[in-house]
Coordinates of C-alpha atoms in Angstrom, one line a residue:
Chain V
M1 CA 11.1 -48.1 25.7
E2 CA 14.6 -47.0 24.8
A3 CA 15.2 -45.1 21.8
T4 CA 16.3 -47.5 19.1
Q5 CA 18.1 -44.8 16.7
T6 CA 21.8 -44.7 16.6
R7 CA 24.0 -41.9 15.6
P8 CA 27.6 -42.3 14.3
M9 CA 29.6 -40.0 16.4
G10 CA 32.0 -37.9 14.9
G11 CA 31.3 -38.7 11.4
K12 CA 31.9 -36.2 9.0
Q13 CA 29.3 -37.0 6.3
K14 CA 26.0 -35.6 7.1
E15 CA 23.5 -38.2 8.4
I16 CA 20.3 -39.4 7.4
N17 CA 17.8 -38.1 9.9
V18 CA 14.8 -37.8 7.7
G19 CA 12.8 -41.1 6.9
R20 CA 12.3 -42.2 3.3
T21 CA 8.8 -41.6 2.8
E22 CA 9.1 -38.1 4.1
R23 CA 12.4 -37.6 1.8
N24 CA 10.1 -38.1 -1.2
A25 CA 7.2 -36.1 0.1
S26 CA 9.9 -33.4 0.8
M27 CA 11.1 -33.3 -2.6
V28 CA 7.6 -33.2 -4.2
G29 CA 6.5 -30.5 -1.4
G30 CA 9.7 -28.7 -1.6
A31 CA 9.5 -28.1 -5.2
A32 CA 6.0 -27.2 -5.2
L33 CA 6.9 -24.7 -2.2
A34 CA 10.0 -23.3 -4.2
L35 CA 7.9 -23.1 -7.2
S36 CA 5.0 -21.1 -5.4
G37 CA 8.1 -19.0 -3.8
L38 CA 9.1 -18.0 -7.4
T39 CA 5.4 -17.2 -8.6
T40 CA 5.4 -15.0 -5.3
I41 CA 8.5 -13.3 -6.4
A42 CA 7.3 -12.9 -10.2
K43 CA 4.0 -11.6 -9.0
R44 CA 5.3 -9.4 -6.3
R45 CA 9.0 -9.4 -6.4
L46 CA 9.0 -9.2 -2.7
L47 CA 10.3 -10.6 0.3
P48 CA 7.9 -13.5 1.2
G49 CA 8.7 -15.0 -2.2
L50 CA 12.2 -15.2 -1.0
A51 CA 11.2 -16.8 2.0
M52 CA 9.1 -19.3 0.6
M53 CA 11.8 -20.1 -1.8
A54 CA 14.2 -20.5 1.0
A55 CA 11.9 -23.1 2.7
G56 CA 11.2 -24.9 -0.4
G57 CA 14.8 -25.2 -1.2
M58 CA 15.5 -26.6 2.2
L59 CA 12.8 -29.3 1.7
M60 CA 14.1 -30.3 -1.5
Y61 CA 17.9 -30.5 -0.1
R62 CA 16.5 -32.5 2.5
G63 CA 14.5 -34.4 0.4
K64 CA 17.5 -35.2 -1.7
T65 CA 20.1 -35.9 0.9
G66 CA 18.2 -37.3 3.7
H67 CA 19.3 -34.5 5.8
C68 CA 17.9 -31.8 7.7
D69 CA 19.6 -28.7 9.1
I70 CA 16.8 -27.9 11.1
Y71 CA 16.2 -30.9 12.6
E72 CA 20.0 -31.2 13.4
S73 CA 19.8 -27.7 15.0
I74 CA 16.9 -28.4 17.1
G75 CA 18.2 -32.0 17.8
L76 CA 15.6 -33.8 16.5
D77 CA 15.8 -37.1 14.7
T78 CA 12.5 -38.5 13.6
G79 CA 11.6 -42.2 12.7
G80 CA 8.2 -42.7 12.4
S81 CA 6.0 -41.1 15.2
E82 CA 2.6 -40.0 14.2
D83 CA 1.4 -36.4 13.8
H84 CA -2.0 -34.5 14.0
G85 CA -1.8 -32.4 10.9
L86 CA -1.3 -28.6 10.5
T87 CA -4.3 -26.5 10.5
V88 CA -4.9 -22.9 8.7
E89 CA -8.1 -20.7 9.8
K90 CA -8.9 -17.7 8.0
F91 CA -12.1 -15.5 7.9
L92 CA -13.0 -13.0 5.2
T93 CA -16.3 -11.1 4.6
V94 CA -17.6 -11.0 1.2
N95 CA -20.3 -8.5 0.0
R96 CA -22.6 -11.1 -1.6
L97 CA -25.0 -13.4 -0.3
P98 CA -24.1 -16.7 1.5
Q99 CA -25.9 -18.7 -1.0
D100 CA -24.0 -17.1 -3.7
V101 CA -20.6 -17.5 -2.1
Y102 CA -21.5 -21.1 -1.3
E103 CA -22.6 -21.9 -5.0
F104 CA -19.4 -20.4 -6.3
W105 CA -17.5 -22.6 -4.1
R106 CA -19.5 -25.6 -4.6
H107 CA -18.6 -25.5 -8.3
L108 CA -15.3 -27.1 -7.5
E109 CA -14.0 -26.2 -11.1
N110 CA -13.9 -22.6 -9.9
L111 CA -11.5 -23.1 -7.0
P112 CA -8.2 -22.8 -9.5
S113 CA -9.5 -19.5 -10.5
F114 CA -8.5 -17.9 -6.7
M115 CA -6.4 -20.8 -5.5
R116 CA -3.0 -20.0 -7.1
H117 CA -1.5 -23.4 -6.3
L118 CA -4.3 -25.4 -8.1
A119 CA -3.8 -26.2 -11.7
S120 CA -7.4 -27.8 -12.0
V121 CA -10.1 -29.5 -10.2
E122 CA -12.2 -31.8 -12.1
V123 CA -15.4 -33.0 -10.8
T124 CA -15.6 -37.0 -11.2
G125 CA -18.9 -37.6 -9.2
E126 CA -21.7 -35.9 -7.4
R127 CA -19.4 -35.8 -4.3
T128 CA -15.9 -36.7 -5.8
S129 CA -13.5 -34.7 -7.6
H130 CA -9.7 -34.7 -8.8
W131 CA -7.3 -32.0 -7.8
K132 CA -4.1 -31.0 -9.2
A133 CA -1.6 -28.9 -8.1
A134 CA 1.3 -27.6 -10.6
G135 CA 5.0 -28.1 -9.7
P136 CA 8.2 -27.3 -11.2
G137 CA 9.7 -29.0 -14.0
G138 CA 6.3 -30.6 -14.9
I139 CA 5.8 -32.3 -11.7
S140 CA 2.3 -32.1 -10.6
V141 CA 0.9 -33.3 -7.4
E142 CA -2.5 -34.7 -7.7
W143 CA -5.1 -36.4 -5.6
D144 CA -8.8 -37.5 -5.2
A145 CA -11.0 -35.5 -3.1
E146 CA -14.6 -36.3 -1.5
I147 CA -17.1 -34.1 -0.3
V148 CA -18.4 -35.3 3.3
E149 CA -20.8 -32.6 4.3
D150 CA -22.8 -30.4 2.0
Y151 CA -25.3 -27.8 3.5
P152 CA -26.4 -25.3 0.6
G153 CA -25.5 -21.6 1.7
Q154 CA -23.9 -22.9 4.9
L155 CA -20.9 -25.2 4.7
I156 CA -18.9 -27.4 2.7
Q157 CA -16.5 -30.2 4.1
W158 CA -14.3 -32.5 2.1
H159 CA -11.0 -34.5 2.5
S160 CA -8.7 -36.2 0.4
V161 CA -9.0 -39.9 -0.3
G162 CA -6.7 -42.5 -1.4
D163 CA -2.7 -42.1 -1.3
A164 CA -2.5 -38.6 -1.2
E165 CA 1.1 -37.0 -1.5
I166 CA -0.2 -34.5 1.3
P167 CA -3.5 -35.7 3.0
N168 CA -5.6 -32.8 3.6
E169 CA -9.2 -31.6 4.4
G170 CA -11.0 -28.6 4.4
L171 CA -14.2 -26.8 5.8
V172 CA -15.7 -23.8 4.4
E173 CA -18.7 -22.2 6.4
F174 CA -20.8 -19.2 4.9
R175 CA -22.7 -17.0 7.5
E176 CA -24.6 -14.0 6.8
A177 CA -22.8 -10.9 8.2
P178 CA -25.0 -8.6 10.4
G179 CA -26.5 -5.3 8.7
G180 CA -26.1 -6.3 5.1
R181 CA -22.4 -6.8 5.1
G182 CA -22.4 -9.8 2.9
T183 CA -21.2 -13.3 4.0
E184 CA -18.7 -14.2 6.6
V185 CA -16.5 -16.9 5.2
K186 CA -14.4 -19.1 7.5
V187 CA -12.0 -21.4 6.0
T188 CA -10.2 -24.2 7.7
I189 CA -7.7 -26.3 6.0
R190 CA -6.0 -29.3 8.0
Y191 CA -3.1 -31.0 6.1
Y192 CA -1.2 -33.8 7.2
P193 CA 2.8 -33.3 6.1
P194 CA 4.0 -36.7 5.2
G195 CA 6.5 -38.5 7.3
G196 CA 4.9 -38.4 10.4
A197 CA 6.5 -35.7 13.3
A198 CA 9.4 -35.2 10.9
G199 CA 7.0 -33.8 8.0
K200 CA 5.3 -31.8 10.5
I201 CA 8.3 -29.9 11.9
A202 CA 9.5 -29.4 8.2
A203 CA 6.1 -28.2 7.3
K204 CA 5.9 -25.7 10.2
V205 CA 8.8 -23.9 8.4
A206 CA 6.5 -23.3 5.3
H207 CA 3.1 -23.3 7.7
A208 CA 3.0 -19.4 8.1
L209 CA 3.5 -19.0 4.3
N210 CA 0.6 -21.6 3.5
A211 CA -1.6 -19.7 5.9
M212 CA -0.6 -16.3 4.0
E213 CA -1.2 -17.9 0.7
I214 CA -4.6 -19.2 1.7
E215 CA -5.4 -15.6 3.1
E216 CA -4.5 -14.4 -0.5
D217 CA -6.7 -17.0 -2.0
L218 CA -9.7 -15.9 -0.2
K219 CA -8.9 -12.1 -1.2
R220 CA -9.1 -13.2 -4.9
L221 CA -12.3 -15.0 -4.1
K222 CA -13.9 -12.1 -2.8
Q223 CA -12.5 -9.7 -5.9
I224 CA -13.8 -12.0 -8.3
L225 CA -17.3 -12.6 -6.5
E226 CA -17.6 -8.8 -6.0
T227 CA -15.9 -7.4 -8.9
G228 CA -15.8 -10.1 -11.5
E229 CA -12.0 -9.8 -11.7
T230 CA -8.8 -10.2 -10.1
A231 CA -6.9 -6.8 -9.0
T232 CA -3.6 -6.5 -10.5
A233 CA -1.3 -3.8 -11.3
A234 CA 0.0 -5.4 -14.5
R235 CA 0.4 -3.1 -17.4
S236 CA 0.3 -5.6 -20.1
N237 CA -0.7 -9.3 -20.5
G238 CA 2.8 -10.3 -21.1
H239 CA 5.6 -11.1 -18.5
H240 CA 5.3 -7.8 -16.7
Chain F
M1 CA 5.6 5.8 -24.7
K2 CA 7.1 8.3 -22.6
A3 CA 6.8 8.1 -18.8
V4 CA 7.9 10.0 -15.6
C5 CA 9.6 7.3 -13.5
W6 CA 11.2 7.1 -10.0
H7 CA 14.6 5.9 -9.7
G8 CA 15.5 6.8 -6.2
K9 CA 15.6 9.8 -3.8
H10 CA 15.7 13.0 -6.1
D11 CA 16.5 10.8 -9.0
I12 CA 13.5 11.3 -11.5
R13 CA 13.6 10.4 -15.2
V14 CA 11.8 10.2 -18.4
D15 CA 11.9 6.7 -19.6
K16 CA 10.6 5.3 -22.8
V17 CA 8.6 2.2 -21.6
S18 CA 6.0 0.0 -23.4
D19 CA 2.4 1.1 -23.7
P20 CA -0.2 -0.2 -21.3
E21 CA -2.8 -2.8 -22.3
I22 CA -6.0 -3.8 -21.3
V23 CA -5.8 -6.6 -18.7
N24 CA -8.9 -6.8 -16.9
P25 CA -12.6 -6.5 -18.1
R26 CA -13.2 -3.2 -16.6
D27 CA -10.1 -1.5 -17.8
V28 CA -9.8 1.2 -20.0
I29 CA -6.8 2.9 -21.8
V30 CA -6.6 6.6 -21.0
K31 CA -4.4 8.7 -23.2
V32 CA -3.3 11.6 -20.9
A33 CA -4.0 15.2 -21.7
L34 CA -2.8 16.8 -18.7
T35 CA -1.2 15.4 -15.5
G36 CA -0.3 17.2 -12.3
I37 CA 2.7 16.9 -9.9
C38 CA 1.1 16.6 -6.5
G39 CA 2.4 17.8 -3.2
S40 CA 2.2 14.3 -2.1
D41 CA 4.6 13.1 -4.9
L42 CA 7.3 15.0 -3.1
H43 CA 7.0 12.3 -0.5
L44 CA 8.1 9.8 -2.8
Y45 CA 10.6 12.3 -4.4
N46 CA 12.1 12.6 -1.1
G47 CA 12.1 9.0 -0.3
K48 CA 9.8 9.0 2.7
I49 CA 7.3 6.5 1.3
P50 CA 8.5 2.8 1.4
T51 CA 8.1 0.1 -1.3
M52 CA 9.1 2.4 -4.5
K53 CA 11.1 0.7 -7.2
P54 CA 13.3 2.1 -9.6
G55 CA 11.2 2.4 -12.9
D56 CA 7.8 3.1 -11.2
I57 CA 5.9 5.4 -13.2
L58 CA 4.7 8.2 -11.0
G59 CA 1.3 10.6 -10.9
H60 CA -1.9 10.2 -9.9
E61 CA -3.7 13.4 -11.0
F62 CA -4.4 12.9 -14.7
V63 CA -7.1 13.6 -17.2
G64 CA -7.5 12.5 -20.8
E65 CA -9.5 10.7 -23.5
I66 CA -10.3 6.9 -23.4
V67 CA -8.5 5.2 -26.3
E68 CA -9.4 1.6 -25.5
L69 CA -12.1 -0.2 -23.5
G70 CA -12.2 -3.2 -21.7
S71 CA -15.1 -5.8 -22.6
A72 CA -17.2 -5.3 -19.5
V73 CA -17.1 -1.2 -20.0
T74 CA -20.2 -0.4 -21.4
N75 CA -21.0 3.0 -20.2
L76 CA -18.0 4.9 -21.9
Q77 CA -16.8 5.1 -25.3
R78 CA -13.7 5.8 -27.1
G79 CA -13.1 9.6 -27.5
D80 CA -14.7 10.2 -24.1
R81 CA -12.9 13.0 -22.2
V82 CA -12.5 11.7 -18.7
V83 CA -11.7 12.8 -15.1
V84 CA -9.9 10.0 -13.2
P85 CA -9.9 9.8 -9.6
F86 CA -6.7 9.0 -7.8
P87 CA -7.9 6.3 -5.5
I88 CA -8.6 3.1 -7.6
S89 CA -12.1 1.6 -6.5
C90 CA -14.1 -1.2 -7.5
G91 CA -17.4 0.1 -6.5
D92 CA -18.6 -3.2 -5.3
C93 CA -17.2 -3.8 -1.7
W94 CA -19.0 -2.9 1.2
Y95 CA -16.7 0.3 1.8
C96 CA -17.2 1.6 -2.0
K97 CA -21.0 1.0 -1.4
Q98 CA -21.0 3.2 1.6
G99 CA -19.3 5.8 -0.2
L100 CA -15.9 5.0 1.4
W101 CA -14.2 4.9 -1.9
S102 CA -10.5 5.2 -0.8
L103 CA -11.0 2.2 1.7
C104 CA -12.1 -0.1 -1.2
D105 CA -11.2 -3.6 -0.1
N106 CA -10.4 -5.0 -3.5
S107 CA -8.1 -2.9 -5.6
N108 CA -4.9 -3.1 -4.0
P109 CA -3.3 -6.4 -5.0
N110 CA -0.4 -5.9 -2.3
S111 CA -3.0 -5.2 0.4
F112 CA -1.1 -7.6 2.7
L113 CA 1.6 -5.3 3.1
L114 CA -0.8 -2.3 4.4
E115 CA -2.4 -4.9 6.7
K116 CA 0.9 -5.6 8.2
M117 CA 1.7 -2.1 8.7
Y118 CA -2.0 -0.8 9.8
G119 CA -4.2 -3.8 10.5
D120 CA -5.9 -3.1 7.2
T121 CA -5.7 -2.2 3.7
G122 CA -6.9 0.9 1.7
A123 CA -7.6 1.3 -1.9
G124 CA -4.7 0.9 -4.6
I125 CA -3.5 4.5 -5.7
Y126 CA -1.9 5.3 -9.2
G127 CA 1.8 5.8 -9.0
Y128 CA 2.1 5.7 -5.2
S129 CA 4.3 2.7 -4.3
H130 CA 3.7 -0.9 -4.0
L131 CA 2.3 -0.4 -0.5
Y132 CA -0.5 1.2 -2.6
G133 CA -0.7 -1.7 -5.2
G134 CA 2.1 -0.7 -7.4
Y135 CA -0.1 0.6 -10.2
S136 CA 1.7 2.6 -12.9
G137 CA 0.7 6.4 -12.7
G138 CA -0.5 9.1 -14.9
Q139 CA 2.6 11.1 -15.5
A140 CA 2.8 9.1 -18.9
E141 CA 1.3 9.3 -22.3
Y142 CA -1.0 6.4 -21.6
V143 CA -2.4 5.0 -18.3
R144 CA -4.3 1.5 -17.8
V145 CA -7.4 2.5 -15.8
P146 CA -8.9 -0.4 -13.7
Y147 CA -12.9 -0.4 -12.8
A148 CA -13.3 2.4 -15.2
D149 CA -17.3 1.8 -15.4
V150 CA -17.4 3.1 -11.7
G151 CA -14.4 5.6 -11.4
L152 CA -14.3 7.8 -14.4
V153 CA -16.6 10.9 -14.5
K154 CA -17.2 12.2 -18.3
I155 CA -16.0 15.9 -18.5
L156 CA -18.9 18.5 -19.7
P157 CA -18.3 19.6 -23.0
E158 CA -17.7 23.2 -22.2
L159 CA -15.2 22.6 -19.7
S160 CA -11.4 22.5 -20.5
Y161 CA -9.0 19.7 -19.4
E162 CA -7.2 22.5 -17.4
Q163 CA -10.3 23.3 -15.7
V164 CA -11.1 19.9 -14.5
L165 CA -7.6 18.5 -13.7
F166 CA -7.8 19.1 -10.3
L167 CA -11.1 17.1 -9.6
T168 CA -8.6 14.2 -9.7
D169 CA -7.4 14.9 -6.4
I170 CA -6.6 18.3 -4.7
F171 CA -10.1 19.8 -5.1
P172 CA -11.8 17.0 -3.7
T173 CA -9.3 16.7 -1.2
G174 CA -9.5 20.3 0.1
Y175 CA -13.3 19.9 -0.2
Q176 CA -13.4 16.7 2.1
A177 CA -11.1 18.3 4.4
A178 CA -13.5 21.4 4.9
E179 CA -16.7 18.8 4.8
N180 CA -14.8 17.1 7.8
C181 CA -14.9 20.5 9.6
S182 CA -18.8 20.1 10.0
I183 CA -18.7 24.0 9.4
K184 CA -21.7 26.2 11.2
P185 CA -22.4 29.8 10.5
G186 CA -20.0 32.0 12.0
D187 CA -17.0 29.4 12.0
T188 CA -13.4 30.3 11.3
V189 CA -11.3 27.7 9.8
A190 CA -7.6 27.9 10.1
V191 CA -5.6 26.1 7.3
W192 CA -1.9 25.1 7.7
G193 CA 0.0 25.0 4.8
C194 CA -1.2 27.3 1.8
G195 CA -0.1 24.8 -1.0
P196 CA -2.6 23.3 -3.6
V197 CA -4.7 21.5 -1.1
G198 CA -4.5 24.1 1.4
L199 CA -5.6 26.7 -1.1
M200 CA -8.6 24.5 -2.1
A201 CA -9.6 23.8 1.3
M202 CA -9.8 27.4 2.0
K203 CA -12.1 27.8 -1.0
S204 CA -14.0 25.0 0.0
A205 CA -14.6 26.1 3.6
T206 CA -15.8 29.4 2.2
Q207 CA -18.3 27.5 -0.2
L208 CA -19.5 25.4 2.9
G209 CA -20.3 28.5 4.8
A210 CA -17.3 29.3 7.1
A211 CA -17.3 33.1 8.2
N212 CA -13.6 33.6 8.3
V213 CA -10.7 31.5 6.8
I214 CA -7.0 32.0 8.0
G215 CA -4.0 30.6 5.8
I216 CA -0.7 29.7 7.6
D217 CA 2.5 29.4 5.5
R218 CA 6.2 30.6 5.4
F219 CA 6.3 31.3 1.4
P220 CA 5.1 35.1 0.7
D221 CA 3.8 34.0 -2.9
R222 CA 1.6 31.2 -1.4
L223 CA 0.3 33.5 1.4
E224 CA -0.4 36.1 -1.3
K225 CA -2.6 33.5 -3.2
A226 CA -4.5 32.5 -0.1
R227 CA -5.4 36.3 0.5
A228 CA -6.0 37.2 -2.9
N229 CA -7.7 34.0 -4.3
C230 CA -9.3 32.8 -1.1
N231 CA -10.3 35.8 0.8
A232 CA -7.9 34.5 3.9
E233 CA -6.4 36.2 6.3
V234 CA -2.8 35.1 6.5
I235 CA 0.1 34.2 8.9
N236 CA 3.4 33.9 8.3
Y237 CA 4.8 31.5 10.9
E238 CA 8.4 32.6 10.4
Q239 CA 7.4 36.1 11.3
A240 CA 4.7 35.6 13.9
D241 CA 3.7 33.3 16.8
V242 CA 1.0 31.2 15.2
A243 CA -0.7 30.1 18.3
E244 CA -1.0 34.0 19.6
T245 CA -1.9 35.4 16.0
L246 CA -4.7 32.7 15.9
H247 CA -5.8 33.5 19.6
N248 CA -5.9 37.2 18.8
L249 CA -7.7 36.7 15.4
T250 CA -10.5 35.0 17.1
G251 CA -11.2 36.8 20.0
G252 CA -9.2 34.4 22.2
R253 CA -11.4 31.4 21.5
G254 CA -9.1 29.8 18.9
P255 CA -10.5 28.4 15.3
D256 CA -13.5 26.2 15.2
A257 CA -11.7 23.9 12.9
C258 CA -7.9 23.5 11.9
I259 CA -6.7 21.6 8.7
D260 CA -3.5 20.2 8.4
A261 CA -2.8 20.5 4.8
V262 CA 0.9 20.0 5.2
G263 CA 1.4 16.3 6.5
M264 CA 4.5 14.6 7.7
E265 CA 7.2 16.7 6.1
A266 CA 6.2 19.9 8.2
Q267 CA 8.6 22.7 8.3
G268 CA 8.9 24.4 11.6
T269 CA 11.4 26.9 13.6
G270 CA 13.2 26.6 16.8
L271 CA 14.0 23.5 18.9
E272 CA 11.0 21.4 18.4
A273 CA 11.7 21.7 14.7
A274 CA 15.3 20.6 15.1
Y275 CA 14.2 17.9 17.4
D276 CA 12.0 16.1 14.7
N277 CA 14.5 16.8 11.9
V278 CA 17.0 14.9 13.7
K279 CA 14.8 12.1 14.6
Q280 CA 13.3 11.8 11.0
T281 CA 17.0 11.8 9.7
L282 CA 17.9 9.0 12.1
R283 CA 14.6 7.3 10.9
L284 CA 13.5 7.2 14.6
E285 CA 10.4 9.0 13.5
N286 CA 8.6 8.7 10.2
E287 CA 7.0 12.2 10.4
R288 CA 7.7 15.6 11.4
P289 CA 4.4 16.7 12.9
I290 CA 5.2 20.2 14.0
A291 CA 2.1 21.6 12.2
L292 CA -0.2 18.9 13.5
R293 CA 1.0 19.8 17.1
Q294 CA 0.3 23.3 16.5
L295 CA -3.3 22.7 15.3
I296 CA -4.2 20.8 18.2
R297 CA -3.0 23.6 20.6
A298 CA -4.7 26.5 18.8
C299 CA -8.0 24.7 18.0
R300 CA -11.0 25.8 20.2
K301 CA -12.5 23.7 22.8
G302 CA -14.7 21.0 21.2
G303 CA -13.3 21.9 17.8
T304 CA -12.3 20.0 14.8
I305 CA -9.0 18.7 13.4
S306 CA -9.1 17.9 9.9
I307 CA -6.1 16.3 8.4
P308 CA -5.9 15.8 4.6
G309 CA -2.0 16.0 4.7
V310 CA -0.5 12.6 4.2
Y311 CA 1.0 10.6 7.2
S312 CA 2.4 7.0 7.0
G313 CA 3.9 6.0 10.0
F314 CA 4.5 7.0 13.8
V315 CA 4.6 10.5 15.0
D316 CA 6.4 11.5 18.4
K317 CA 5.2 13.7 21.2
M318 CA 1.5 14.0 20.1
P319 CA -0.3 16.4 22.4
M320 CA -3.4 13.9 23.4
G321 CA -3.7 15.4 26.7
A322 CA -4.8 18.5 24.6
V323 CA -6.9 16.6 22.4
F324 CA -8.6 14.9 25.7
A325 CA -9.0 18.0 27.5
K326 CA -10.3 20.0 25.0
G327 CA -12.6 17.4 23.6
L328 CA -11.5 17.7 19.9
T329 CA -12.7 15.6 17.0
I330 CA -10.0 14.4 14.7
K331 CA -11.1 13.4 11.1
T332 CA -8.8 12.4 8.4
G333 CA -8.1 9.8 5.8
Q334 CA -7.4 9.5 2.1
T335 CA -9.9 11.2 -0.1
H336 CA -13.1 9.7 -1.3
V337 CA -12.9 11.4 -4.6
H338 CA -15.6 9.4 -6.4
R339 CA -18.2 11.1 -3.9
Y340 CA -17.3 14.6 -4.8
V341 CA -16.4 14.7 -8.6
R342 CA -19.8 15.3 -10.2
H343 CA -20.8 18.0 -7.6
L344 CA -17.7 19.7 -7.9
M345 CA -17.7 19.7 -11.7
Q346 CA -20.9 21.5 -11.5
L347 CA -19.5 24.2 -9.1
I348 CA -16.7 25.0 -11.7
Q349 CA -19.3 24.7 -14.5
L350 CA -21.6 27.2 -12.6
G351 CA -18.3 29.5 -12.2
E352 CA -18.6 29.2 -8.3
I353 CA -15.1 27.9 -8.0
D354 CA -12.1 28.4 -10.3
T355 CA -9.2 26.2 -9.6
T356 CA -6.9 27.1 -12.1
F357 CA -5.3 30.1 -10.3
I358 CA -3.0 27.6 -8.2
I359 CA -1.1 26.8 -11.7
T360 CA 2.2 28.5 -11.6
H361 CA 4.1 26.0 -14.4
R362 CA 2.9 24.4 -17.4
M363 CA 5.5 22.2 -18.6
A364 CA 6.3 19.3 -21.2
L365 CA 6.5 15.7 -19.8
E366 CA 10.2 15.6 -20.4
E367 CA 10.8 18.6 -18.2
A368 CA 9.3 16.7 -15.3
P369 CA 12.7 16.0 -13.6
G370 CA 13.3 19.7 -13.3
G371 CA 9.7 20.4 -12.1
Y372 CA 10.2 18.0 -9.3
R373 CA 13.2 19.8 -8.2
L374 CA 11.7 23.1 -8.8
F375 CA 8.7 22.2 -6.8
N376 CA 10.3 20.5 -4.0
E377 CA 12.6 23.6 -3.4
K378 CA 9.9 25.9 -3.8
R379 CA 11.6 28.1 -6.1
D380 CA 10.3 30.6 -8.8
G381 CA 7.1 30.8 -6.8
C382 CA 6.2 27.1 -7.6
I383 CA 2.8 26.0 -6.2
K384 CA 1.4 23.9 -9.0
I385 CA 3.0 22.2 -12.0
V386 CA 0.9 20.7 -14.8
L387 CA 2.5 18.4 -17.4
N388 CA 1.3 18.3 -20.9
P389 CA 2.5 15.2 -22.8
K390 CA 1.8 17.1 -26.1
L391 CA 4.1 20.0 -25.2
Q392 CA 7.8 20.1 -26.5
A393 CA 10.4 20.6 -24.0
G394 CA 11.6 24.3 -23.8
A395 CA 8.0 25.8 -24.7
S396 CA 7.0 25.8 -21.2
A397 CA 4.5 28.7 -20.1

């Protein structure tokens, strides 16, 4: 088959090389990323925040203009090919029994206490739940999820259902660590950046940062379960 | 409140800042009675530790009185006089449970930074850069103290704040350094650096059964403290060849254990010192490990190198061949202060060890900028400065 995409040669205007679904998703995902970058900066005032904002800003720009400099710089033009998602895999040992860690996680309303990007998780049925992630300027991303595997003290597997903006699935496994070292928690999150391969490549820019966020989430989970609170150097409850 | 703030290399100011508040359930607020300037604070003063930000409140040695408690702190009360260990440790993670308090998994909210540098994180530390959590320090009128239910130790009523101030850091640090030497009867322990940690290490080594203690420095007043207060033989490295003198003092064997109470800003003489100074200035090397190389060379076969001195990055020209050939054991790390406070407070109460002899200057909090300068330049016989928030500037003793 021949490539059907036509590219006007020598045009001065930046061409649209990002599909429409993906453009919308870029707006949402980019805004969310830019926000989480801002949050990171407010929290740590450090470089990763800036990088995240840059990635988020790039995505938003892409969504608005339909043009992506990164695609251009790597000579890629995406129309609608399929992708296989991006996977983050993280391990952490928590000094609590597997059953305790499992129960805390299985009580899905607890997730926003350590997953900073989540505003809320509402349990809607024995296996179903409604997730909200906060975005900037009142934008929020919402989706429904369903637990597909549930082995108490061992693992929980879930995936988004319906028309989630960013389809995703997750697996968390709990294994007793040797010698009374607690529980080895393994988290696998797979998400499907919208808009096919295009979205995937855009998301790759932010992927390392997402992976880092998930790692930070896990550390907060550990802090809450082990110490009953989240570590902070804040000197006040205000905006320091 | 008033607080001693870092504003850049050699730029320390006393700022007006907002009072700290209870943030987490296990917090308390401590009203500072006394606070020390530590030798390791000089690494910050000299800009050797990365991730400091202007306005950061310094200080990790402080004792005082509890004025406010979080909802989860039930074992302490308002008005309790307490020792605050400098590592911030949760008491719940596997490391804390093993007694490895300074390796706490949970207390450093910036753990990702240390993980990038070192492969894993350590505990947060008061007033010691954002690498170590960005916590505000104790050279202030008030401090927010996290995990207070496991961190704080009540001061015995008969002891003064001054008697117990050094339980926050340097006494346990010197003690752990000596303990790491696995001292056996007849052992000689040589200590590089006769500053506060070195002097505490010498006292502790004797307490733990060392037959002989040798102190190495270049400042006559420090050597005199080692000789007079710690019953040590002393070597001035500017006047004598250290390795040869140690060799001779130990019948040709070398010390059984050597303690590096100097760390990454060691001074030295000759070509080697010049080499490290140039490399450190050009940022080709973080440390000047001059003392450490000497320790390794001087230590007897099968002996122990104990390193309480602070290192933060890479060192050049480490004689690993000597470490291997002589079968040396190296022990190091931040101090697990929580482990030692109660035991050492008892030694103080029993009169077995007095630590106040190292104090050379007592100052008001406002006088901290001058204090840092004085301490850094080792002028006026300065060994240890204690700041008192209640003192008026100019009333220093």
